[in-house]
Amino acid sequence: MTTGPIEHIRNFAIVAHIDHGKSTLADRFLEITGLVQKRAGKDLVLDDLDLERERGITIKARAVRMPYEKDGKQYILNLIDTPGHVDFTYEVSRSLAACEGAILLVDATQGVEAQTVANAYLAIEADLELMPVLNKIDMQGARPEQVKEEIHAVLGLDPSEILNCSAKTGAGAKEVLDQLIEIVPPPVGDPDGPMRALLFDAVYDTYRGVVIYLRMIDGKLTTGTRIHLIGVDKQYEVTEIGVLAPDRVKVKSLSAGESGYIVANIKSLADVTIGDTVTTYPHPPSVKQLPGYRQPQPMVYCGLYPTFPKDFEALRKALQTLSLNDASFSYHPETSEALGFGFRCGFLGLLHMEIVQERLERDSDVDLVQTAPNVTYEVVKTGGEVIRVEKPSDVPDPNHIEEFREPIARCSMIVPHDCVGAMMSLCTEKRGVYVETQYLSPTRVMLIYDVPLQEIVFDFYDRLKSATRGYGTLDYDIKAYEKANLVRLRILVNAIEVDALSMICHRDTAERRGRRVLESLRKSIPRHLFKVPLQAAIGGKIIARETISAMRKDVTAKCYGGDISRKRKLLEKQKAGKKRMKQVGSVEIPQEAFLSVLGSDDDGKKKKK
């Protein structure tokens, strides 16, 4: 692949709400530029993870380089296909940092949705040229004129500049590329200056070590060059340079404005940091480190433990490898009395947590036990010290707590106009505070509420979908930490506290939450030969109790007739045996019991038949 002047390079991303056709449009671009052949077989070329294909969502941002000719000039288009779900916003923000423009794709049947607005503002904040495009215009339910008015009302973009296309059939896709070259500016950089590049992603190859992906800012990079990773102060020699088209293709060099990959025999995962600056070694004093990426703040935490203790090291290695490819989750070792050695992991949301766990199990072939998720809190101690609490066991003694704070999320929900009442009731029930209402069209309304993140983590999204018959969408951003009447709810099994099942919740809902957790545990924990008490407590006060009755053998079955004292003697002997067994016996808690806690926060309102 030949490299043209920097003026003929365009770096852009496709951003949209989930399921609006980003990956399908990327496929059409690949066909138009001749990188793949149109065929009825494998679709969604850039969604190469099995999980992405199974779930129909984009999890990882994927970069691809496409040659394109317009007006007799040869252009290089560097496309980044981004995720659409709110939990993967960090992937989107990282992608936008390597681009000069973005295609904002909007479904002509669904219209503007919550993540459409969020991603548009991300692009605006990154100072990118925003190019709105309507997709799925060939569908029966398409309403292009109304959706253009929604885009104008919400984002202030000129409806006359919005292009129409169908990613499925390819209609209008070529016009989008032509317009893109006119609207998106070429990258800014000095091709003749000292080499400087942004490390925006990396993957681990068993045979070649860490393969790093670069966006060249200044200068030129060739094979055999000795490079310096400024952030970690390490030096390596480049053995291979290439571009993604969409598979890896070797090239002789990379110049300013281009994106590609390099292999440099990097064996240590710790030597690679996403957002680091790469330059030549020794590098000139004039080369300054690039700002990199803002470190994401995990919002949901849970414990991940191997089912078999022997798999602990395998899990550690799998976490290291995955964190190289997904820098948005954090982890550190911890121990649990109930579960043994494991890791405390932080995620950006519930879907992110679910995806990471599934990728770990598939890649490392390790069975995992996952504890109930919880969010991060702030505690002001009596001395004035403010500490962050990531798990219930970190909560100090109630006598030492001056103030308990919880994270508040600013929620933007776009719902049909006839579902506003149901959504307001749901938000009020979840301790939400009303902010404002915006009418996007006669049939679509944006509701904005401030809701505690803890209430969103459990079942808020599922109930939103139920209340809006599947048409509602949600986007949220953490606003601040606010004072709340929170308590640590302790769960005791057979009088022993199980730290993995404890949780932090609001005092008003603690008893209801405790009862529901105990009911779930009673159904999930198998019966033992002795009676097992299940208790929920706040401090030293028991607020709820359930009992798993013992399995009993009918010891009086052989006694027919005769004196009652014979039967009483046998029953007393059995009772004494059960008492001894309870003192020395231990209760085994299956994984289903831990997972049942996650679903224990429903409102308990069953439909009456």
JSON list of N, CA and C in Angstrom, two decimals, residues 109-166:
[
{"chain": "A", "resi": 109, "resn": "THR", "atom": "N", "xyz": [-35.98, 4.86, 11.21]},
{"chain": "A", "resi": 109, "resn": "THR", "atom": "CA", "xyz": [-37.21, 4.31, 11.78]},
{"chain": "A", "resi": 109, "resn": "THR", "atom": "C", "xyz": [-37.33, 4.62, 13.28]},
{"chain": "A", "resi": 110, "resn": "GLN", "atom": "N", "xyz": [-36.20, 4.65, 13.99]},
{"chain": "A", "resi": 110, "resn": "GLN", "atom": "CA", "xyz": [-36.21, 4.87, 15.44]},
{"chain": "A", "resi": 110, "resn": "GLN", "atom": "C", "xyz": [-36.05, 6.34, 15.81]},
{"chain": "A", "resi": 111, "resn": "GLY", "atom": "N", "xyz": [-35.32, 7.09, 14.99]},
{"chain": "A", "resi": 111, "resn": "GLY", "atom": "CA", "xyz": [-35.10, 8.51, 15.30]},
{"chain": "A", "resi": 111, "resn": "GLY", "atom": "C", "xyz": [-33.97, 8.71, 16.28]},
{"chain": "A", "resi": 112, "resn": "VAL", "atom": "N", "xyz": [-33.88, 9.92, 16.81]},
{"chain": "A", "resi": 112, "resn": "VAL", "atom": "CA", "xyz": [-32.83, 10.26, 17.78]},
{"chain": "A", "resi": 112, "resn": "VAL", "atom": "C", "xyz": [-33.07, 9.50, 19.08]},
{"chain": "A", "resi": 113, "resn": "GLU", "atom": "N", "xyz": [-32.03, 8.82, 19.57]},
{"chain": "A", "resi": 113, "resn": "GLU", "atom": "CA", "xyz": [-32.15, 8.08, 20.83]},
{"chain": "A", "resi": 113, "resn": "GLU", "atom": "C", "xyz": [-31.09, 8.57, 21.80]},
{"chain": "A", "resi": 114, "resn": "ALA", "atom": "N", "xyz": [-31.15, 8.04, 23.02]},
{"chain": "A", "resi": 114, "resn": "ALA", "atom": "CA", "xyz": [-30.34, 8.61, 24.11]},
{"chain": "A", "resi": 114, "resn": "ALA", "atom": "C", "xyz": [-28.86, 8.61, 23.79]},
{"chain": "A", "resi": 115, "resn": "GLN", "atom": "N", "xyz": [-28.34, 7.49, 23.29]},
{"chain": "A", "resi": 115, "resn": "GLN", "atom": "CA", "xyz": [-26.90, 7.42, 23.03]},
{"chain": "A", "resi": 115, "resn": "GLN", "atom": "C", "xyz": [-26.50, 8.19, 21.78]},
{"chain": "A", "resi": 116, "resn": "THR", "atom": "N", "xyz": [-27.48, 8.45, 20.88]},
{"chain": "A", "resi": 116, "resn": "THR", "atom": "CA", "xyz": [-27.21, 9.32, 19.73]},
{"chain": "A", "resi": 116, "resn": "THR", "atom": "C", "xyz": [-26.76, 10.69, 20.23]},
{"chain": "A", "resi": 117, "resn": "VAL", "atom": "N", "xyz": [-27.52, 11.21, 21.19]},
{"chain": "A", "resi": 117, "resn": "VAL", "atom": "CA", "xyz": [-27.22, 12.53, 21.75]},
{"chain": "A", "resi": 117, "resn": "VAL", "atom": "C", "xyz": [-25.88, 12.51, 22.47]},
{"chain": "A", "resi": 118, "resn": "ALA", "atom": "N", "xyz": [-25.65, 11.47, 23.30]},
{"chain": "A", "resi": 118, "resn": "ALA", "atom": "CA", "xyz": [-24.42, 11.39, 24.09]},
{"chain": "A", "resi": 118, "resn": "ALA", "atom": "C", "xyz": [-23.19, 11.32, 23.18]},
{"chain": "A", "resi": 119, "resn": "ASN", "atom": "N", "xyz": [-23.25, 10.48, 22.14]},
{"chain": "A", "resi": 119, "resn": "ASN", "atom": "CA", "xyz": [-22.10, 10.33, 21.24]},
{"chain": "A", "resi": 119, "resn": "ASN", "atom": "C", "xyz": [-21.87, 11.59, 20.41]},
{"chain": "A", "resi": 120, "resn": "ALA", "atom": "N", "xyz": [-22.97, 12.28, 20.03]},
{"chain": "A", "resi": 120, "resn": "ALA", "atom": "CA", "xyz": [-22.82, 13.54, 19.29]},
{"chain": "A", "resi": 120, "resn": "ALA", "atom": "C", "xyz": [-22.07, 14.57, 20.13]},
{"chain": "A", "resi": 121, "resn": "TYR", "atom": "N", "xyz": [-22.41, 14.65, 21.41]},
{"chain": "A", "resi": 121, "resn": "TYR", "atom": "CA", "xyz": [-21.74, 15.61, 22.28]},
{"chain": "A", "resi": 121, "resn": "TYR", "atom": "C", "xyz": [-20.28, 15.22, 22.54]},
{"chain": "A", "resi": 122, "resn": "LEU", "atom": "N", "xyz": [-20.00, 13.90, 22.58]},
{"chain": "A", "resi": 122, "resn": "LEU", "atom": "CA", "xyz": [-18.61, 13.45, 22.70]},
{"chain": "A", "resi": 122, "resn": "LEU", "atom": "C", "xyz": [-17.78, 13.95, 21.52]},
{"chain": "A", "resi": 123, "resn": "ALA", "atom": "N", "xyz": [-18.36, 13.84, 20.31]},
{"chain": "A", "resi": 123, "resn": "ALA", "atom": "CA", "xyz": [-17.65, 14.29, 19.10]},
{"chain": "A", "resi": 123, "resn": "ALA", "atom": "C", "xyz": [-17.46, 15.80, 19.11]},
{"chain": "A", "resi": 124, "resn": "ILE", "atom": "N", "xyz": [-18.49, 16.53, 19.57]},
{"chain": "A", "resi": 124, "resn": "ILE", "atom": "CA", "xyz": [-18.41, 18.00, 19.62]},
{"chain": "A", "resi": 124, "resn": "ILE", "atom": "C", "xyz": [-17.34, 18.44, 20.63]},
{"chain": "A", "resi": 125, "resn": "GLU", "atom": "N", "xyz": [-17.30, 17.74, 21.80]},
{"chain": "A", "resi": 125, "resn": "GLU", "atom": "CA", "xyz": [-16.30, 18.07, 22.82]},
{"chain": "A", "resi": 125, "resn": "GLU", "atom": "C", "xyz": [-14.88, 17.79, 22.31]},
{"chain": "A", "resi": 126, "resn": "ALA", "atom": "N", "xyz": [-14.75, 16.77, 21.45]},
{"chain": "A", "resi": 126, "resn": "ALA", "atom": "CA", "xyz": [-13.43, 16.44, 20.89]},
{"chain": "A", "resi": 126, "resn": "ALA", "atom": "C", "xyz": [-13.08, 17.36, 19.72]},
{"chain": "A", "resi": 127, "resn": "ASP", "atom": "N", "xyz": [-13.94, 18.33, 19.42]},
{"chain": "A", "resi": 127, "resn": "ASP", "atom": "CA", "xyz": [-13.72, 19.32, 18.36]},
{"chain": "A", "resi": 127, "resn": "ASP", "atom": "C", "xyz": [-13.61, 18.65, 16.98]},
{"chain": "A", "resi": 128, "resn": "LEU", "atom": "N", "xyz": [-14.51, 17.69, 16.74]},
{"chain": "A", "resi": 128, "resn": "LEU", "atom": "CA", "xyz": [-14.52, 16.99, 15.45]},
{"chain": "A", "resi": 128, "resn": "LEU", "atom": "C", "xyz": [-15.60, 17.58, 14.53]},
{"chain": "A", "resi": 129, "resn": "GLU", "atom": "N", "xyz": [-15.38, 17.42, 13.23]},
{"chain": "A", "resi": 129, "resn": "GLU", "atom": "CA", "xyz": [-16.42, 17.77, 12.26]},
{"chain": "A", "resi": 129, "resn": "GLU", "atom": "C", "xyz": [-17.49, 16.68, 12.29]},
{"chain": "A", "resi": 130, "resn": "LEU", "atom": "N", "xyz": [-18.73, 17.08, 12.57]},
{"chain": "A", "resi": 130, "resn": "LEU", "atom": "CA", "xyz": [-19.82, 16.11, 12.71]},
{"chain": "A", "resi": 130, "resn": "LEU", "atom": "C", "xyz": [-20.62, 16.05, 11.41]},
{"chain": "A", "resi": 131, "resn": "MET", "atom": "N", "xyz": [-20.81, 14.86, 10.89]},
{"chain": "A", "resi": 131, "resn": "MET", "atom": "CA", "xyz": [-21.51, 14.67, 9.62]},
{"chain": "A", "resi": 131, "resn": "MET", "atom": "C", "xyz": [-22.72, 13.77, 9.86]},
{"chain": "A", "resi": 132, "resn": "PRO", "atom": "N", "xyz": [-23.95, 14.33, 9.96]},
{"chain": "A", "resi": 132, "resn": "PRO", "atom": "CA", "xyz": [-25.14, 13.51, 10.24]},
{"chain": "A", "resi": 132, "resn": "PRO", "atom": "C", "xyz": [-25.60, 12.74, 9.00]},
{"chain": "A", "resi": 133, "resn": "VAL", "atom": "N", "xyz": [-25.93, 11.45, 9.19]},
{"chain": "A", "resi": 133, "resn": "VAL", "atom": "CA", "xyz": [-26.40, 10.59, 8.11]},
{"chain": "A", "resi": 133, "resn": "VAL", "atom": "C", "xyz": [-27.59, 9.78, 8.60]},
{"chain": "A", "resi": 134, "resn": "LEU", "atom": "N", "xyz": [-28.66, 9.71, 7.78]},
{"chain": "A", "resi": 134, "resn": "LEU", "atom": "CA", "xyz": [-29.83, 8.89, 8.10]},
{"chain": "A", "resi": 134, "resn": "LEU", "atom": "C", "xyz": [-29.65, 7.51, 7.49]},
{"chain": "A", "resi": 135, "resn": "ASN", "atom": "N", "xyz": [-29.82, 6.47, 8.30]},
{"chain": "A", "resi": 135, "resn": "ASN", "atom": "CA", "xyz": [-29.71, 5.10, 7.82]},
{"chain": "A", "resi": 135, "resn": "ASN", "atom": "C", "xyz": [-31.09, 4.43, 7.78]},
{"chain": "A", "resi": 136, "resn": "LYS", "atom": "N", "xyz": [-31.18, 3.28, 7.09]},
{"chain": "A", "resi": 136, "resn": "LYS", "atom": "CA", "xyz": [-32.40, 2.46, 6.99]},
{"chain": "A", "resi": 136, "resn": "LYS", "atom": "C", "xyz": [-33.55, 3.22, 6.33]},
{"chain": "A", "resi": 137, "resn": "ILE", "atom": "N", "xyz": [-33.24, 4.06, 5.33]},
{"chain": "A", "resi": 137, "resn": "ILE", "atom": "CA", "xyz": [-34.30, 4.82, 4.67]},
{"chain": "A", "resi": 137, "resn": "ILE", "atom": "C", "xyz": [-35.15, 3.93, 3.77]},
{"chain": "A", "resi": 138, "resn": "ASP", "atom": "N", "xyz": [-34.67, 2.69, 3.49]},
{"chain": "A", "resi": 138, "resn": "ASP", "atom": "CA", "xyz": [-35.43, 1.79, 2.62]},
{"chain": "A", "resi": 138, "resn": "ASP", "atom": "C", "xyz": [-36.47, 0.99, 3.38]},
{"chain": "A", "resi": 139, "resn": "MET", "atom": "N", "xyz": [-36.50, 1.12, 4.71]},
{"chain": "A", "resi": 139, "resn": "MET", "atom": "CA", "xyz": [-37.45, 0.33, 5.49]},
{"chain": "A", "resi": 139, "resn": "MET", "atom": "C", "xyz": [-38.83, 0.95, 5.46]},
{"chain": "A", "resi": 140, "resn": "GLN", "atom": "N", "xyz": [-39.84, 0.08, 5.68]},
{"chain": "A", "resi": 140, "resn": "GLN", "atom": "CA", "xyz": [-41.22, 0.51, 5.55]},
{"chain": "A", "resi": 140, "resn": "GLN", "atom": "C", "xyz": [-41.58, 1.58, 6.59]},
{"chain": "A", "resi": 141, "resn": "GLY", "atom": "N", "xyz": [-41.01, 1.46, 7.79]},
{"chain": "A", "resi": 141, "resn": "GLY", "atom": "CA", "xyz": [-41.37, 2.42, 8.85]},
{"chain": "A", "resi": 141, "resn": "GLY", "atom": "C", "xyz": [-40.50, 3.66, 8.89]},
{"chain": "A", "resi": 142, "resn": "ALA", "atom": "N", "xyz": [-39.68, 3.89, 7.85]},
{"chain": "A", "resi": 142, "resn": "ALA", "atom": "CA", "xyz": [-38.78, 5.05, 7.84]},
{"chain": "A", "resi": 142, "resn": "ALA", "atom": "C", "xyz": [-39.58, 6.35, 7.78]},
{"chain": "A", "resi": 143, "resn": "ARG", "atom": "N", "xyz": [-39.13, 7.33, 8.53]},
{"chain": "A", "resi": 143, "resn": "ARG", "atom": "CA", "xyz": [-39.77, 8.66, 8.54]},
{"chain": "A", "resi": 143, "resn": "ARG", "atom": "C", "xyz": [-38.67, 9.72, 8.50]},
{"chain": "A", "resi": 144, "resn": "PRO", "atom": "N", "xyz": [-37.98, 9.84, 7.36]},
{"chain": "A", "resi": 144, "resn": "PRO", "atom": "CA", "xyz": [-36.78, 10.68, 7.28]},
{"chain": "A", "resi": 144, "resn": "PRO", "atom": "C", "xyz": [-37.00, 12.14, 7.62]},
{"chain": "A", "resi": 145, "resn": "GLU", "atom": "N", "xyz": [-38.10, 12.72, 7.16]},
{"chain": "A", "resi": 145, "resn": "GLU", "atom": "CA", "xyz": [-38.31, 14.15, 7.41]},
{"chain": "A", "resi": 145, "resn": "GLU", "atom": "C", "xyz": [-38.52, 14.44, 8.89]},
{"chain": "A", "resi": 146, "resn": "GLN", "atom": "N", "xyz": [-39.30, 13.57, 9.56]},
{"chain": "A", "resi": 146, "resn": "GLN", "atom": "CA", "xyz": [-39.53, 13.77, 11.00]},
{"chain": "A", "resi": 146, "resn": "GLN", "atom": "C", "xyz": [-38.23, 13.61, 11.78]},
{"chain": "A", "resi": 147, "resn": "VAL", "atom": "N", "xyz": [-37.42, 12.61, 11.41]},
{"chain": "A", "resi": 147, "resn": "VAL", "atom": "CA", "xyz": [-36.17, 12.35, 12.13]},
{"chain": "A", "resi": 147, "resn": "VAL", "atom": "C", "xyz": [-35.19, 13.51, 11.91]},
{"chain": "A", "resi": 148, "resn": "LYS", "atom": "N", "xyz": [-35.17, 14.08, 10.71]},
{"chain": "A", "resi": 148, "resn": "LYS", "atom": "CA", "xyz": [-34.30, 15.24, 10.45]},
{"chain": "A", "resi": 148, "resn": "LYS", "atom": "C", "xyz": [-34.70, 16.41, 11.34]},
{"chain": "A", "resi": 149, "resn": "GLU", "atom": "N", "xyz": [-36.00, 16.57, 11.55]},
{"chain": "A", "resi": 149, "resn": "GLU", "atom": "CA", "xyz": [-36.46, 17.65, 12.44]},
{"chain": "A", "resi": 149, "resn": "GLU", "atom": "C", "xyz": [-36.04, 17.37, 13.88]},
{"chain": "A", "resi": 150, "resn": "GLU", "atom": "N", "xyz": [-36.06, 16.07, 14.29]},
{"chain": "A", "resi": 150, "resn": "GLU", "atom": "CA", "xyz": [-35.61, 15.71, 15.64]},
{"chain": "A", "resi": 150, "resn": "GLU", "atom": "C", "xyz": [-34.13, 16.05, 15.81]},
{"chain": "A", "resi": 151, "resn": "ILE", "atom": "N", "xyz": [-33.33, 15.71, 14.79]},
{"chain": "A", "resi": 151, "resn": "ILE", "atom": "CA", "xyz": [-31.89, 16.01, 14.84]},
{"chain": "A", "resi": 151, "resn": "ILE", "atom": "C", "xyz": [-31.67, 17.51, 14.96]},
{"chain": "A", "resi": 152, "resn": "HIS", "atom": "N", "xyz": [-32.46, 18.27, 14.21]},
{"chain": "A", "resi": 152, "resn": "HIS", "atom": "CA", "xyz": [-32.33, 19.73, 14.26]},
{"chain": "A", "resi": 152, "resn": "HIS", "atom": "C", "xyz": [-32.74, 20.26, 15.64]},
{"chain": "A", "resi": 153, "resn": "ALA", "atom": "N", "xyz": [-33.83, 19.70, 16.20]},
{"chain": "A", "resi": 153, "resn": "ALA", "atom": "CA", "xyz": [-34.34, 20.18, 17.50]},
{"chain": "A", "resi": 153, "resn": "ALA", "atom": "C", "xyz": [-33.37, 19.86, 18.64]},
{"chain": "A", "resi": 154, "resn": "VAL", "atom": "N", "xyz": [-32.76, 18.66, 18.59]},
{"chain": "A", "resi": 154, "resn": "VAL", "atom": "CA", "xyz": [-31.92, 18.22, 19.72]},
{"chain": "A", "resi": 154, "resn": "VAL", "atom": "C", "xyz": [-30.47, 18.70, 19.57]},
{"chain": "A", "resi": 155, "resn": "LEU", "atom": "N", "xyz": [-29.92, 18.61, 18.35]},
{"chain": "A", "resi": 155, "resn": "LEU", "atom": "CA", "xyz": [-28.50, 18.90, 18.16]},
{"chain": "A", "resi": 155, "resn": "LEU", "atom": "C", "xyz": [-28.23, 20.19, 17.40]},
{"chain": "A", "resi": 156, "resn": "GLY", "atom": "N", "xyz": [-29.28, 20.79, 16.83]},
{"chain": "A", "resi": 156, "resn": "GLY", "atom": "CA", "xyz": [-29.11, 22.06, 16.12]},
{"chain": "A", "resi": 156, "resn": "GLY", "atom": "C", "xyz": [-28.43, 21.92, 14.77]},
{"chain": "A", "resi": 157, "resn": "LEU", "atom": "N", "xyz": [-28.42, 20.71, 14.18]},
{"chain": "A", "resi": 157, "resn": "LEU", "atom": "CA", "xyz": [-27.79, 20.51, 12.87]},
{"chain": "A", "resi": 157, "resn": "LEU", "atom": "C", "xyz": [-28.77, 20.84, 11.75]},
{"chain": "A", "resi": 158, "resn": "ASP", "atom": "N", "xyz": [-28.27, 21.37, 10.66]},
{"chain": "A", "resi": 158, "resn": "ASP", "atom": "CA", "xyz": [-29.10, 21.80, 9.53]},
{"chain": "A", "resi": 158, "resn": "ASP", "atom": "C", "xyz": [-29.70, 20.57, 8.83]},
{"chain": "A", "resi": 159, "resn": "PRO", "atom": "N", "xyz": [-31.05, 20.45, 8.77]},
{"chain": "A", "resi": 159, "resn": "PRO", "atom": "CA", "xyz": [-31.67, 19.28, 8.12]},
{"chain": "A", "resi": 159, "resn": "PRO", "atom": "C", "xyz": [-31.28, 19.12, 6.66]},
{"chain": "A", "resi": 160, "resn": "SER", "atom": "N", "xyz": [-30.99, 20.23, 5.95]},
{"chain": "A", "resi": 160, "resn": "SER", "atom": "CA", "xyz": [-30.66, 20.16, 4.52]},
{"chain": "A", "resi": 160, "resn": "SER", "atom": "C", "xyz": [-29.30, 19.51, 4.28]},
{"chain": "A", "resi": 161, "resn": "GLU", "atom": "N", "xyz": [-28.44, 19.45, 5.33]},
{"chain": "A", "resi": 161, "resn": "GLU", "atom": "CA", "xyz": [-27.11, 18.87, 5.18]},
{"chain": "A", "resi": 161, "resn": "GLU", "atom": "C", "xyz": [-27.06, 17.39, 5.57]},
{"chain": "A", "resi": 162, "resn": "ILE", "atom": "N", "xyz": [-28.21, 16.83, 5.98]},
{"chain": "A", "resi": 162, "resn": "ILE", "atom": "CA", "xyz": [-28.24, 15.43, 6.42]},
{"chain": "A", "resi": 162, "resn": "ILE", "atom": "C", "xyz": [-28.41, 14.52, 5.22]},
{"chain": "A", "resi": 163, "resn": "LEU", "atom": "N", "xyz": [-27.49, 13.57, 5.05]},
{"chain": "A", "resi": 163, "resn": "LEU", "atom": "CA", "xyz": [-27.53, 12.63, 3.92]},
{"chain": "A", "resi": 163, "resn": "LEU", "atom": "C", "xyz": [-28.38, 11.42, 4.26]},
{"chain": "A", "resi": 164, "resn": "ASN", "atom": "N", "xyz": [-28.95, 10.79, 3.21]},
{"chain": "A", "resi": 164, "resn": "ASN", "atom": "CA", "xyz": [-29.74, 9.57, 3.37]},
{"chain": "A", "resi": 164, "resn": "ASN", "atom": "C", "xyz": [-28.95, 8.39, 2.82]},
{"chain": "A", "resi": 165, "resn": "CYS", "atom": "N", "xyz": [-29.06, 7.24, 3.49]},
{"chain": "A", "resi": 165, "resn": "CYS", "atom": "CA", "xyz": [-28.41, 6.04, 2.95]},
{"chain": "A", "resi": 165, "resn": "CYS", "atom": "C", "xyz": [-29.10, 4.80, 3.51]},
{"chain": "A", "resi": 166, "resn": "SER", "atom": "N", "xyz": [-28.78, 3.67, 2.93]},
{"chain": "A", "resi": 166, "resn": "SER", "atom": "CA", "xyz": [-29.21, 2.37, 3.45]},
{"chain": "A", "resi": 166, "resn": "SER", "atom": "C", "xyz": [-27.98, 1.49, 3.55]}
]
